[in-house]
mmCIF file of C-alpha atoms in Angstrom:
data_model
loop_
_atom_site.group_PDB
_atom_site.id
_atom_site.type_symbol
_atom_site.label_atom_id
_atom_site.label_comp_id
_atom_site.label_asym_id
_atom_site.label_seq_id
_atom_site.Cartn_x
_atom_site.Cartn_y
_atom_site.Cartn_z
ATOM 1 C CA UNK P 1 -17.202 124.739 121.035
ATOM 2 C CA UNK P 2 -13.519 125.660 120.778
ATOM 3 C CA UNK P 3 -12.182 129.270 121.303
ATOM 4 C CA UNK P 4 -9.605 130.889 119.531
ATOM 5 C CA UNK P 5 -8.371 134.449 120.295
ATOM 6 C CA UNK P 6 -5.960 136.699 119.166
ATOM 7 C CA UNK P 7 -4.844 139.566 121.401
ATOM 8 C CA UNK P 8 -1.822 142.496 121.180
ATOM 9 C CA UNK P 9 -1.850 144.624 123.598
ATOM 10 C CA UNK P 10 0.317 147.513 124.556
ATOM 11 C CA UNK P 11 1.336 149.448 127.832
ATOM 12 C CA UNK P 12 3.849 150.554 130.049
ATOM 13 C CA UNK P 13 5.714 148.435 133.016
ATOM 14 C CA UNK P 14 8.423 147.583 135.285
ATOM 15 C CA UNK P 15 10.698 145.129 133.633
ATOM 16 C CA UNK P 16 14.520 144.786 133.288
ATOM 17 C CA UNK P 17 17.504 144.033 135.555
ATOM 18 C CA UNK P 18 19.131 147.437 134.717
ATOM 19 C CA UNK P 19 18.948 150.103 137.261
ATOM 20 C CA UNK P 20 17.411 152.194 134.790
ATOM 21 C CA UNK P 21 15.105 149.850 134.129
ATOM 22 C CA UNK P 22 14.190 148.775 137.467
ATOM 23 C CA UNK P 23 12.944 152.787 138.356
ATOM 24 C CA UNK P 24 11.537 153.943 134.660
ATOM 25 C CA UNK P 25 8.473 152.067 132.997
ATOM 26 C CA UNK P 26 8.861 151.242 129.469
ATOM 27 C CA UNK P 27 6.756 150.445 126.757
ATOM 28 C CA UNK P 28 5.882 146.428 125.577
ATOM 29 C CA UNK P 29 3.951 145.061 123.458
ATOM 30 C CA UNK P 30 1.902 141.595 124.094
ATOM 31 C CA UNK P 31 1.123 139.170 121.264
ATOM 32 C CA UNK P 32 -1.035 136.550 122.528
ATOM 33 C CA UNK P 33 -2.563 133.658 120.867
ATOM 34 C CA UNK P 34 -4.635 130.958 122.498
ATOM 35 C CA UNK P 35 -7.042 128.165 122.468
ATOM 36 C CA UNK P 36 -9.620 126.790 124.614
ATOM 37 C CA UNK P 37 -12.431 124.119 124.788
ATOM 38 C CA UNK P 38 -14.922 126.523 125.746
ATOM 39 C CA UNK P 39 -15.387 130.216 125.281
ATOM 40 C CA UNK P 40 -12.545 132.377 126.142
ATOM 41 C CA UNK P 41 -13.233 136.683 126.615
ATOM 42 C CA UNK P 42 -10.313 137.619 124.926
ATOM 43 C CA UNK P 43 -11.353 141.077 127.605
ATOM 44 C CA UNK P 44 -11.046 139.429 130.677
ATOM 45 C CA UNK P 45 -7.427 137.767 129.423
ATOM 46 C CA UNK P 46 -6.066 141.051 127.781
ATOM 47 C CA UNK P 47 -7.137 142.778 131.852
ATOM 48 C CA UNK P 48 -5.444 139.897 133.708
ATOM 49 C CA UNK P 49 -2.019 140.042 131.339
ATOM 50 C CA UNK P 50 -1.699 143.481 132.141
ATOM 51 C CA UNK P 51 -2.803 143.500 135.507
ATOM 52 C CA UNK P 52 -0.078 140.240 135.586
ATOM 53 C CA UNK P 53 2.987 142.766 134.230
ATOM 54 C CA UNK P 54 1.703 145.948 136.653
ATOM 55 C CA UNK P 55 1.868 144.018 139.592
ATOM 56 C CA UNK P 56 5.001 141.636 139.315
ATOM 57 C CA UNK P 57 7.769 143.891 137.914
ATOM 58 C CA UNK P 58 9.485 141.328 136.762
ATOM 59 C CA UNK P 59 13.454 140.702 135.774
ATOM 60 C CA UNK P 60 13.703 139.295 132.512
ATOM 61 C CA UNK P 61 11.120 138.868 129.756
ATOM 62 C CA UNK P 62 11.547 134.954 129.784
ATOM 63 C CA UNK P 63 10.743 134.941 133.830
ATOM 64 C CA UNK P 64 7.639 136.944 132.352
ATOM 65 C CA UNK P 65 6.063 135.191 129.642
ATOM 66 C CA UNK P 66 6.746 131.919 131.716
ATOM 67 C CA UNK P 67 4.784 132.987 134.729
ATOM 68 C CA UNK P 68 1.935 135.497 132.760
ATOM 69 C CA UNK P 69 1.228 131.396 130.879
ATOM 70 C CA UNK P 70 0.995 129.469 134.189
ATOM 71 C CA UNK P 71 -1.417 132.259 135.308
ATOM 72 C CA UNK P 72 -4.138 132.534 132.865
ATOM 73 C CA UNK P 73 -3.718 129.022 132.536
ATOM 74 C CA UNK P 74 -4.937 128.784 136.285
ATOM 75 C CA UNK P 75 -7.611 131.717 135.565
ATOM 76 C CA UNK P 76 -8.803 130.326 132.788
ATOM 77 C CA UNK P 77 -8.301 126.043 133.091
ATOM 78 C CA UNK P 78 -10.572 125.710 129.488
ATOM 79 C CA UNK P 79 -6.923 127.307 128.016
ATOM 80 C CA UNK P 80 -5.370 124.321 125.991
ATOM 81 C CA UNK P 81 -3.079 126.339 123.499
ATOM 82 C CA UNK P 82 -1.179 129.251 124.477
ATOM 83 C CA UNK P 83 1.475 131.332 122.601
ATOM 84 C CA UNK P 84 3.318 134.646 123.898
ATOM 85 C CA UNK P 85 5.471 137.087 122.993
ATOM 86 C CA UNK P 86 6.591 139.853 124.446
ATOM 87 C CA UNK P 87 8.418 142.658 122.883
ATOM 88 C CA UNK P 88 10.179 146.094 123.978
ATOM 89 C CA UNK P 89 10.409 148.127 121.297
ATOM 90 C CA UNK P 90 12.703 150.438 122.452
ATOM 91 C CA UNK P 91 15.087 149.065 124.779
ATOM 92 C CA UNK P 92 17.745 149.320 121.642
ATOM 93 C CA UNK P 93 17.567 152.050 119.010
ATOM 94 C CA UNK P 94 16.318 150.740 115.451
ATOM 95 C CA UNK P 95 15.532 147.267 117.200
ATOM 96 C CA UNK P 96 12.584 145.496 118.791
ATOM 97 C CA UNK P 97 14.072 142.635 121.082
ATOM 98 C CA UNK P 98 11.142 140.039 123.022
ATOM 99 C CA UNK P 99 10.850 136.350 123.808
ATOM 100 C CA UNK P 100 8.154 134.203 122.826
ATOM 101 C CA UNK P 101 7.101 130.978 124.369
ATOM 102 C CA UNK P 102 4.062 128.076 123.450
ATOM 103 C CA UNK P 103 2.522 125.788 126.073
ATOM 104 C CA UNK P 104 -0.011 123.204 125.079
ATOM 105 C CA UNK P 105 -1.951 122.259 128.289
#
């Protein structure tokens, strides 16, 4: 049986290499899309990208999406399809800036 799931997600974090940035949480929002061979609990990978973004604090949102991919692809190894994006919405007034990225494993 294959899996897919769709997930957005929103919360506050750490991210940036501002100053401002680097001392203030800010708002992003998570797209996620993925695939897998076997069932996937969209749940347990919604918990583990934020629990991923809480704990890191990371730089840049392309150092972030990179490393949030290679981790639930080592949580969950059925994960064959994965695509990100990751979004602040309001880093810039009247603009949402993110990356995105897609890994086929």
């Amino acid at each position: 049986m294959q899996s897919h799931i769709s997930i957005k997600i929103h919360f506050k974090c750490i991210i940036g290499i501002l100053n401002f940035e680097r001392k203030k949480k800010q708002k992003i929002c998570i797209k996620l899309k993925a695939k897998a061979n076997d069932f996937l609990d969209y749940a347990k990978v919604s918990k583990k990208i934020k629990k991923i973004y809480k704990k890191e604090k990371f730089f840049t949102l392309e150092e972030s999406v990179d490393f949030v991919c290679e981790k639930l692809h080592s949580k969950f190894p059925q994960i064959i399809y994965l695509k990100i994006a990751t979004f602040k919405p309001k880093i810039i007034k009247n603009s949402i800036v993110g990356v995105k990225l897609k890994k086929r494993y």
